[in-house]
PDB file of C-alpha atoms in Angstrom:
ATOM      1  CA  MET A   2     116.470 117.408 114.597  1.00  0.00           C
ATOM      2  CA  ASN A   3     119.548 115.920 112.905  1.00  0.00           C
ATOM      3  CA  ASP A   4     119.929 115.326 109.162  1.00  0.00           C
ATOM      4  CA  ARG A   5     118.819 111.693 109.347  1.00  0.00           C
ATOM      5  CA  GLN A   6     115.685 112.602 111.279  1.00  0.00           C
ATOM      6  CA  ALA A   7     114.889 115.413 108.846  1.00  0.00           C
ATOM      7  CA  HIS A   8     115.397 113.007 105.934  1.00  0.00           C
ATOM      8  CA  SER A   9     112.998 110.526 107.522  1.00  0.00           C
ATOM      9  CA  ALA A  10     110.448 113.248 108.314  1.00  0.00           C
ATOM     10  CA  ARG A  11     110.371 114.312 104.632  1.00  0.00           C
ATOM     11  CA  LEU A  12     109.701 110.754 103.551  1.00  0.00           C
ATOM     12  CA  GLN A  13     106.941 110.285 106.130  1.00  0.00           C
ATOM     13  CA  ARG A  14     105.233 113.447 104.897  1.00  0.00           C
ATOM     14  CA  ALA A  15     105.397 112.106 101.329  1.00  0.00           C
ATOM     15  CA  LEU A  16     104.005 108.745 102.451  1.00  0.00           C
ATOM     16  CA  GLY A  17     101.194 110.411 104.372  1.00  0.00           C
ATOM     17  CA  HIS A  18     101.947 108.622 107.636  1.00  0.00           C
ATOM     18  CA  SER A  19     103.946 109.583 110.724  1.00  0.00           C
ATOM     19  CA  PHE A  20     105.407 106.439 112.267  1.00  0.00           C
ATOM     20  CA  SER A  21     104.952 105.736 115.962  1.00  0.00           C
ATOM     21  CA  ASP A  22     107.747 103.188 115.578  1.00  0.00           C
ATOM     22  CA  PRO A  23     110.397 104.671 113.236  1.00  0.00           C
ATOM     23  CA  GLY A  24     112.220 101.336 113.393  1.00  0.00           C
ATOM     24  CA  LEU A  25     109.495  99.789 111.248  1.00  0.00           C
ATOM     25  CA  LEU A  26     110.072 102.334 108.491  1.00  0.00           C
ATOM     26  CA  ASP A  27     113.816 101.808 108.750  1.00  0.00           C
ATOM     27  CA  LEU A  28     113.328  98.045 108.368  1.00  0.00           C
ATOM     28  CA  ALA A  29     110.962  98.572 105.409  1.00  0.00           C
ATOM     29  CA  LEU A  30     113.737 100.442 103.613  1.00  0.00           C
ATOM     30  CA  THR A  31     116.477  97.858 104.260  1.00  0.00           C
ATOM     31  CA  HIS A  32     117.291  95.696 101.243  1.00  0.00           C
ATOM     32  CA  ARG A  33     118.500  92.114 101.642  1.00  0.00           C
ATOM     33  CA  SER A  34     121.923  93.140 100.307  1.00  0.00           C
ATOM     34  CA  VAL A  35     122.612  94.842 103.646  1.00  0.00           C
ATOM     35  CA  GLY A  36     122.521  91.460 105.365  1.00  0.00           C
ATOM     36  CA  GLY A  37     120.702  90.461 108.534  1.00  0.00           C
ATOM     37  CA  ARG A  38     117.176  91.780 109.017  1.00  0.00           C
ATOM     38  CA  ASN A  39     115.627  93.248 105.886  1.00  0.00           C
ATOM     39  CA  TYR A  40     112.283  94.128 104.334  1.00  0.00           C
ATOM     40  CA  GLU A  41     111.355  90.724 102.900  1.00  0.00           C
ATOM     41  CA  ARG A  42     108.763  89.837 105.568  1.00  0.00           C
ATOM     42  CA  LEU A  43     107.224  93.310 105.393  1.00  0.00           C
ATOM     43  CA  GLU A  44     107.148  93.006 101.593  1.00  0.00           C
ATOM     44  CA  PHE A  45     105.134  89.779 101.946  1.00  0.00           C
ATOM     45  CA  LEU A  46     102.630  91.559 104.173  1.00  0.00           C
ATOM     46  CA  GLY A  47     102.529  94.688 102.029  1.00  0.00           C
ATOM     47  CA  ASP A  48     101.927  92.745  98.831  1.00  0.00           C
ATOM     48  CA  SER A  49      98.756  91.287 100.336  1.00  0.00           C
ATOM     49  CA  ILE A  50      97.385  94.537 101.749  1.00  0.00           C
ATOM     50  CA  VAL A  51      98.077  96.580  98.601  1.00  0.00           C
ATOM     51  CA  ASN A  52      96.314  93.945  96.477  1.00  0.00           C
ATOM     52  CA  HIS A  53      93.360  93.968  98.870  1.00  0.00           C
ATOM     53  CA  ILE A  54      93.066  97.765  98.983  1.00  0.00           C
ATOM     54  CA  ILE A  55      93.254  98.153  95.208  1.00  0.00           C
ATOM     55  CA  ALA A  56      90.793  95.295  94.649  1.00  0.00           C
ATOM     56  CA  GLU A  57      88.298  96.851  97.061  1.00  0.00           C
ATOM     57  CA  ALA A  58      88.666 100.277  95.453  1.00  0.00           C
ATOM     58  CA  LEU A  59      88.040  98.836  91.987  1.00  0.00           C
ATOM     59  CA  TYR A  60      85.040  96.850  93.246  1.00  0.00           C
ATOM     60  CA  HIS A  61      83.355 100.075  94.346  1.00  0.00           C
ATOM     61  CA  GLN A  62      84.588 102.196  91.418  1.00  0.00           C
ATOM     62  CA  PHE A  63      83.247  99.824  88.737  1.00  0.00           C
ATOM     63  CA  PRO A  64      79.995  98.311  90.091  1.00  0.00           C
ATOM     64  CA  LYS A  65      79.059  96.839  86.686  1.00  0.00           C
ATOM     65  CA  ALA A  66      82.455  95.378  85.806  1.00  0.00           C
ATOM     66  CA  ARG A  67      82.892  91.623  85.461  1.00  0.00           C
ATOM     67  CA  GLU A  68      85.393  89.674  87.543  1.00  0.00           C
ATOM     68  CA  GLY A  69      87.776  89.315  84.619  1.00  0.00           C
ATOM     69  CA  GLU A  70      87.765  93.037  83.927  1.00  0.00           C
ATOM     70  CA  LEU A  71      88.428  93.858  87.581  1.00  0.00           C
ATOM     71  CA  SER A  72      91.280  91.337  87.686  1.00  0.00           C
ATOM     72  CA  ARG A  73      92.942  92.816  84.612  1.00  0.00           C
ATOM     73  CA  ILE A  74      92.697  96.381  85.910  1.00  0.00           C
ATOM     74  CA  ARG A  75      94.045  95.352  89.293  1.00  0.00           C
ATOM     75  CA  ALA A  76      96.941  93.526  87.646  1.00  0.00           C
ATOM     76  CA  SER A  77      97.868  96.695  85.734  1.00  0.00           C
ATOM     77  CA  LEU A  78      97.978  98.691  88.973  1.00  0.00           C
ATOM     78  CA  VAL A  79      99.871  96.273  91.209  1.00  0.00           C
ATOM     79  CA  ARG A  80     102.414  94.992  88.683  1.00  0.00           C
ATOM     80  CA  GLY A  81     106.059  95.727  89.329  1.00  0.00           C
ATOM     81  CA  ASP A  82     106.619  98.592  86.905  1.00  0.00           C
ATOM     82  CA  THR A  83     103.573 100.504  88.200  1.00  0.00           C
ATOM     83  CA  LEU A  84     104.630 100.017  91.819  1.00  0.00           C
ATOM     84  CA  ALA A  85     108.119 101.221  90.902  1.00  0.00           C
ATOM     85  CA  LYS A  86     106.701 104.378  89.312  1.00  0.00           C
ATOM     86  CA  VAL A  87     104.705 105.122  92.449  1.00  0.00           C
ATOM     87  CA  ALA A  88     107.859 104.564  94.504  1.00  0.00           C
ATOM     88  CA  ARG A  89     109.763 107.016  92.288  1.00  0.00           C
ATOM     89  CA  GLU A  90     107.037 109.613  92.715  1.00  0.00           C
ATOM     90  CA  LEU A  91     107.479 109.236  96.484  1.00  0.00           C
ATOM     91  CA  GLN A  92     111.285 109.427  95.989  1.00  0.00           C
ATOM     92  CA  LEU A  93     111.612 106.176  97.899  1.00  0.00           C
ATOM     93  CA  GLY A  94     114.919 105.289  96.253  1.00  0.00           C
ATOM     94  CA  GLU A  95     116.696 108.124  98.047  1.00  0.00           C
ATOM     95  CA  HIS A  96     115.886 106.540 101.407  1.00  0.00           C
ATOM     96  CA  LEU A  97     116.780 102.886 100.722  1.00  0.00           C
ATOM     97  CA  HIS A  98     119.464 101.100 102.734  1.00  0.00           C
ATOM     98  CA  LEU A  99     121.510  99.051 100.252  1.00  0.00           C
ATOM     99  CA  GLY A 100     124.648  96.978 100.400  1.00  0.00           C
ATOM    100  CA  PRO A 101     127.766  98.336  98.633  1.00  0.00           C
ATOM    101  CA  GLY A 102     127.242  96.159  95.558  1.00  0.00           C
ATOM    102  CA  GLU A 103     123.638  97.262  95.045  1.00  0.00           C
ATOM    103  CA  ARG A 104     124.545 100.916  95.551  1.00  0.00           C
ATOM    104  CA  LYS A 105     127.264 100.725  92.910  1.00  0.00           C
ATOM    105  CA  SER A 106     125.032  98.907  90.406  1.00  0.00           C
ATOM    106  CA  GLY A 107     122.254 101.505  90.641  1.00  0.00           C
ATOM    107  CA  GLY A 108     119.951  99.688  93.042  1.00  0.00           C
ATOM    108  CA  ARG A 109     118.220 102.905  94.049  1.00  0.00           C
ATOM    109  CA  ARG A 110     116.835 103.167  90.511  1.00  0.00           C
ATOM    110  CA  ARG A 111     116.107  99.483  89.925  1.00  0.00           C
ATOM    111  CA  SER A 112     112.394  98.905  89.378  1.00  0.00           C
ATOM    112  CA  SER A 113     112.270  95.531  91.107  1.00  0.00           C
ATOM    113  CA  ILE A 114     113.820  96.944  94.291  1.00  0.00           C
ATOM    114  CA  LEU A 115     111.600 100.030  94.259  1.00  0.00           C
ATOM    115  CA  ALA A 116     108.453  97.919  93.794  1.00  0.00           C
ATOM    116  CA  ASP A 117     109.422  95.612  96.661  1.00  0.00           C
ATOM    117  CA  ALA A 118     110.228  98.578  98.895  1.00  0.00           C
ATOM    118  CA  LEU A 119     106.861 100.208  98.240  1.00  0.00           C
ATOM    119  CA  GLU A 120     105.089  97.027  99.299  1.00  0.00           C
ATOM    120  CA  SER A 121     107.276  96.709 102.390  1.00  0.00           C
ATOM    121  CA  VAL A 122     106.473 100.301 103.382  1.00  0.00           C
ATOM    122  CA  ALA A 123     102.762  99.539 103.035  1.00  0.00           C
ATOM    123  CA  GLY A 124     103.261  96.547 105.318  1.00  0.00           C
ATOM    124  CA  ALA A 125     105.121  98.718 107.821  1.00  0.00           C
ATOM    125  CA  ILE A 126     102.313 101.298 107.846  1.00  0.00           C
ATOM    126  CA  LEU A 127      99.790  98.514 108.485  1.00  0.00           C
ATOM    127  CA  LEU A 128     101.752  97.241 111.487  1.00  0.00           C
ATOM    128  CA  ASP A 129     102.390 100.742 112.802  1.00  0.00           C
ATOM    129  CA  SER A 130      98.730 101.747 112.641  1.00  0.00           C
ATOM    130  CA  ASP A 131      95.663  99.906 111.328  1.00  0.00           C
ATOM    131  CA  VAL A 132      93.965  98.796 108.119  1.00  0.00           C
ATOM    132  CA  GLU A 133      92.068 102.061 107.597  1.00  0.00           C
ATOM    133  CA  THR A 134      95.192 104.218 107.940  1.00  0.00           C
ATOM    134  CA  CYS A 135      97.063 101.960 105.524  1.00  0.00           C
ATOM    135  CA  ARG A 136      94.129 102.071 103.102  1.00  0.00           C
ATOM    136  CA  GLN A 137      94.114 105.866 103.016  1.00  0.00           C
ATOM    137  CA  CYS A 138      97.858 106.007 102.391  1.00  0.00           C
ATOM    138  CA  VAL A 139      97.749 103.479  99.546  1.00  0.00           C
ATOM    139  CA  LEU A 140      94.710 105.120  97.942  1.00  0.00           C
ATOM    140  CA  ASN A 141      96.486 108.479  98.041  1.00  0.00           C
ATOM    141  CA  TRP A 142      99.551 106.965  96.370  1.00  0.00           C
ATOM    142  CA  PHE A 143      97.391 105.535  93.570  1.00  0.00           C
ATOM    143  CA  ALA A 144      94.784 108.337  93.428  1.00  0.00           C
ATOM    144  CA  GLN A 145      95.741 109.738  90.023  1.00  0.00           C
ATOM    145  CA  ARG A 146      95.925 106.301  88.447  1.00  0.00           C
ATOM    146  CA  LEU A 147      92.591 105.219  89.905  1.00  0.00           C
ATOM    147  CA  GLU A 148      90.911 108.386  88.648  1.00  0.00           C
ATOM    148  CA  GLY A 149      92.229 107.820  85.130  1.00  0.00           C
ATOM    149  CA  LEU A 150      90.909 104.269  84.788  1.00  0.00           C
ATOM    150  CA  SER A 151      88.209 103.171  82.371  1.00  0.00           C
ATOM    151  CA  LEU A 152      86.763  99.778  81.503  1.00  0.00           C
ATOM    152  CA  GLU A 153      87.350 100.577  77.838  1.00  0.00           C
ATOM    153  CA  ASN A 154      91.079 100.131  78.333  1.00  0.00           C
ATOM    154  CA  ALA A 155      90.850  97.206  80.734  1.00  0.00           C
ATOM    155  CA  ASP A 156      91.821  94.630  78.096  1.00  0.00           C
ATOM    156  CA  LYS A 157      94.516  96.707  76.427  1.00  0.00           C
ATOM    157  CA  ASP A 158      98.159  96.760  77.398  1.00  0.00           C
ATOM    158  CA  ALA A 159     100.291  99.902  77.270  1.00  0.00           C
ATOM    159  CA  LYS A 160     101.839  99.173  73.844  1.00  0.00           C
ATOM    160  CA  THR A 161      98.403  98.674  72.282  1.00  0.00           C
ATOM    161  CA  ARG A 162      97.013 101.832  73.857  1.00  0.00           C
ATOM    162  CA  LEU A 163     100.025 103.881  72.715  1.00  0.00           C
ATOM    163  CA  GLN A 164      99.725 102.527  69.161  1.00  0.00           C
ATOM    164  CA  GLU A 165      95.995 103.327  69.037  1.00  0.00           C
ATOM    165  CA  TYR A 166      96.603 106.815  70.420  1.00  0.00           C
ATOM    166  CA  LEU A 167      99.174 107.562  67.707  1.00  0.00           C
ATOM    167  CA  GLN A 168      97.143 105.982  64.912  1.00  0.00           C
ATOM    168  CA  GLY A 169      94.111 108.031  65.922  1.00  0.00           C
ATOM    169  CA  ARG A 170      96.171 111.179  65.345  1.00  0.00           C
ATOM    170  CA  ASN A 171      97.848 109.987  62.111  1.00  0.00           C
ATOM    171  CA  CYS A 172     101.229 109.891  63.841  1.00  0.00           C
ATOM    172  CA  PRO A 173     104.032 107.402  63.076  1.00  0.00           C
ATOM    173  CA  LEU A 174     104.110 104.292  65.244  1.00  0.00           C
ATOM    174  CA  PRO A 175     106.634 104.090  68.102  1.00  0.00           C
ATOM    175  CA  GLU A 176     109.985 102.388  67.727  1.00  0.00           C
ATOM    176  CA  TYR A 177     111.465 100.245  70.515  1.00  0.00           C
ATOM    177  CA  GLU A 178     115.198  99.729  70.961  1.00  0.00           C
ATOM    178  CA  LEU A 179     116.960  97.430  73.403  1.00  0.00           C
ATOM    179  CA  LEU A 180     119.554  99.548  75.218  1.00  0.00           C
ATOM    180  CA  GLY A 181     121.108  96.857  77.340  1.00  0.00           C
ATOM    181  CA  VAL A 182     120.732  93.920  79.715  1.00  0.00           C
ATOM    182  CA  GLN A 183     122.104  93.907  83.251  1.00  0.00           C
ATOM    183  CA  GLY A 184     122.392  91.279  85.950  1.00  0.00           C
ATOM    184  CA  GLU A 185     122.941  87.546  86.143  1.00  0.00           C
ATOM    185  CA  ASP A 186     120.984  85.121  83.959  1.00  0.00           C
ATOM    186  CA  HIS A 187     118.514  84.369  86.755  1.00  0.00           C
ATOM    187  CA  ASN A 188     117.940  88.044  87.610  1.00  0.00           C
ATOM    188  CA  GLN A 189     118.270  90.052  84.390  1.00  0.00           C
ATOM    189  CA  GLN A 190     116.973  93.566  83.859  1.00  0.00           C
ATOM    190  CA  PHE A 191     116.280  94.723  80.296  1.00  0.00           C
ATOM    191  CA  GLN A 192     116.406  98.436  79.416  1.00  0.00           C
ATOM    192  CA  VAL A 193     114.400  99.585  76.387  1.00  0.00           C
ATOM    193  CA  ALA A 194     113.911 102.974  74.725  1.00  0.00           C
ATOM    194  CA  CYS A 195     110.596 103.989  73.158  1.00  0.00           C
ATOM    195  CA  ARG A 196     110.940 106.696  70.471  1.00  0.00           C
ATOM    196  CA  LEU A 197     108.123 108.765  69.024  1.00  0.00           C
ATOM    197  CA  VAL A 198     108.610 110.930  65.948  1.00  0.00           C
ATOM    198  CA  LYS A 199     105.412 112.937  66.352  1.00  0.00           C
ATOM    199  CA  PRO A 200     105.095 114.183  68.997  1.00  0.00           C
ATOM    200  CA  THR A 201     108.850 114.006  69.569  1.00  0.00           C
ATOM    201  CA  LEU A 202     109.511 111.933  72.668  1.00  0.00           C
ATOM    202  CA  VAL A 203     112.074 109.451  73.951  1.00  0.00           C
ATOM    203  CA  VAL A 204     111.414 107.502  77.147  1.00  0.00           C
ATOM    204  CA  GLU A 205     112.872 104.387  78.702  1.00  0.00           C
ATOM    205  CA  GLY A 206     111.503 101.386  80.542  1.00  0.00           C
ATOM    206  CA  SER A 207     112.979  98.398  82.334  1.00  0.00           C
ATOM    207  CA  GLY A 208     111.738  94.927  83.175  1.00  0.00           C
ATOM    208  CA  SER A 209     112.698  91.321  83.745  1.00  0.00           C
ATOM    209  CA  SER A 210     112.137  90.579  80.026  1.00  0.00           C
ATOM    210  CA  ARG A 211     112.318  92.611  76.836  1.00  0.00           C
ATOM    211  CA  ARG A 212     108.532  92.436  76.496  1.00  0.00           C
ATOM    212  CA  LYS A 213     108.007  93.808  80.011  1.00  0.00           C
ATOM    213  CA  ALA A 214     110.580  96.544  79.404  1.00  0.00           C
ATOM    214  CA  GLU A 215     108.794  97.595  76.212  1.00  0.00           C
ATOM    215  CA  GLN A 216     105.480  97.679  78.074  1.00  0.00           C
ATOM    216  CA  ALA A 217     107.061  99.816  80.802  1.00  0.00           C
ATOM    217  CA  ALA A 218     108.462 102.214  78.201  1.00  0.00           C
ATOM    218  CA  ALA A 219     105.093 102.461  76.454  1.00  0.00           C
ATOM    219  CA  SER A 220     103.407 103.143  79.790  1.00  0.00           C
ATOM    220  CA  SER A 221     105.901 105.920  80.487  1.00  0.00           C
ATOM    221  CA  ALA A 222     105.197 107.428  77.047  1.00  0.00           C
ATOM    222  CA  LEU A 223     101.454 107.409  77.776  1.00  0.00           C
ATOM    223  CA  GLU A 224     102.085 109.200  81.071  1.00  0.00           C
ATOM    224  CA  HIS A 225     104.169 111.866  79.315  1.00  0.00           C
ATOM    225  CA  LEU A 226     101.368 112.299  76.775  1.00  0.00           C
ATOM    226  CA  GLY A 227      98.827 112.664  79.570  1.00  0.00           C
ATOM    227  CA  VAL A 228      96.785 109.633  78.591  1.00  0.00           C
ATOM    228  CA  ALA A 229      98.090 106.998  81.054  1.00  0.00           C
TER     229      ALA A 229
END
């Protein structure tokens, strides 16, 4: 087994699926900046199947929840920053095929690219196997997040939950600082730091707007505190 094959084998173990057609996985990891065939079509397919799998899981997990509650919880799980975090946990960025410009600008760490790639990989698994195999993979990726859900927090965003957590412990409220903005006007990425005095913690988040970046940073702080 050469280095490339070993690299791919490690990723497949992390994903929980061994591909019959390795070319599908390779395509799922190919960003549009490479040119030619890329993961966009697989991303379209993966977006649909991930939404379906998460919706079905929530339907069974919360039998008494109203439609609006289920929709809000699902939205929190399938939004871009959450998908990007799952992709980072799977170390997906290390395996992406990017054009020279994206590599130089930090594309392997960019949340939007990681989120798209995770969806494209889900689409590739679906095509390589079947719905049930894809379902098991996706549920494993989201297992910890699904287990930590409660209807009590369904209506609350990450910033609100972090503020309530700190207030309940008589701790100072978090401070958010804009660190920078990257990209063209039509495709900007905002980077924000979230600082806690007690307990001492500094985390960062990124998003397509300052508000989304602050929410991503707050969500990261909650994860570090063990209450995400």
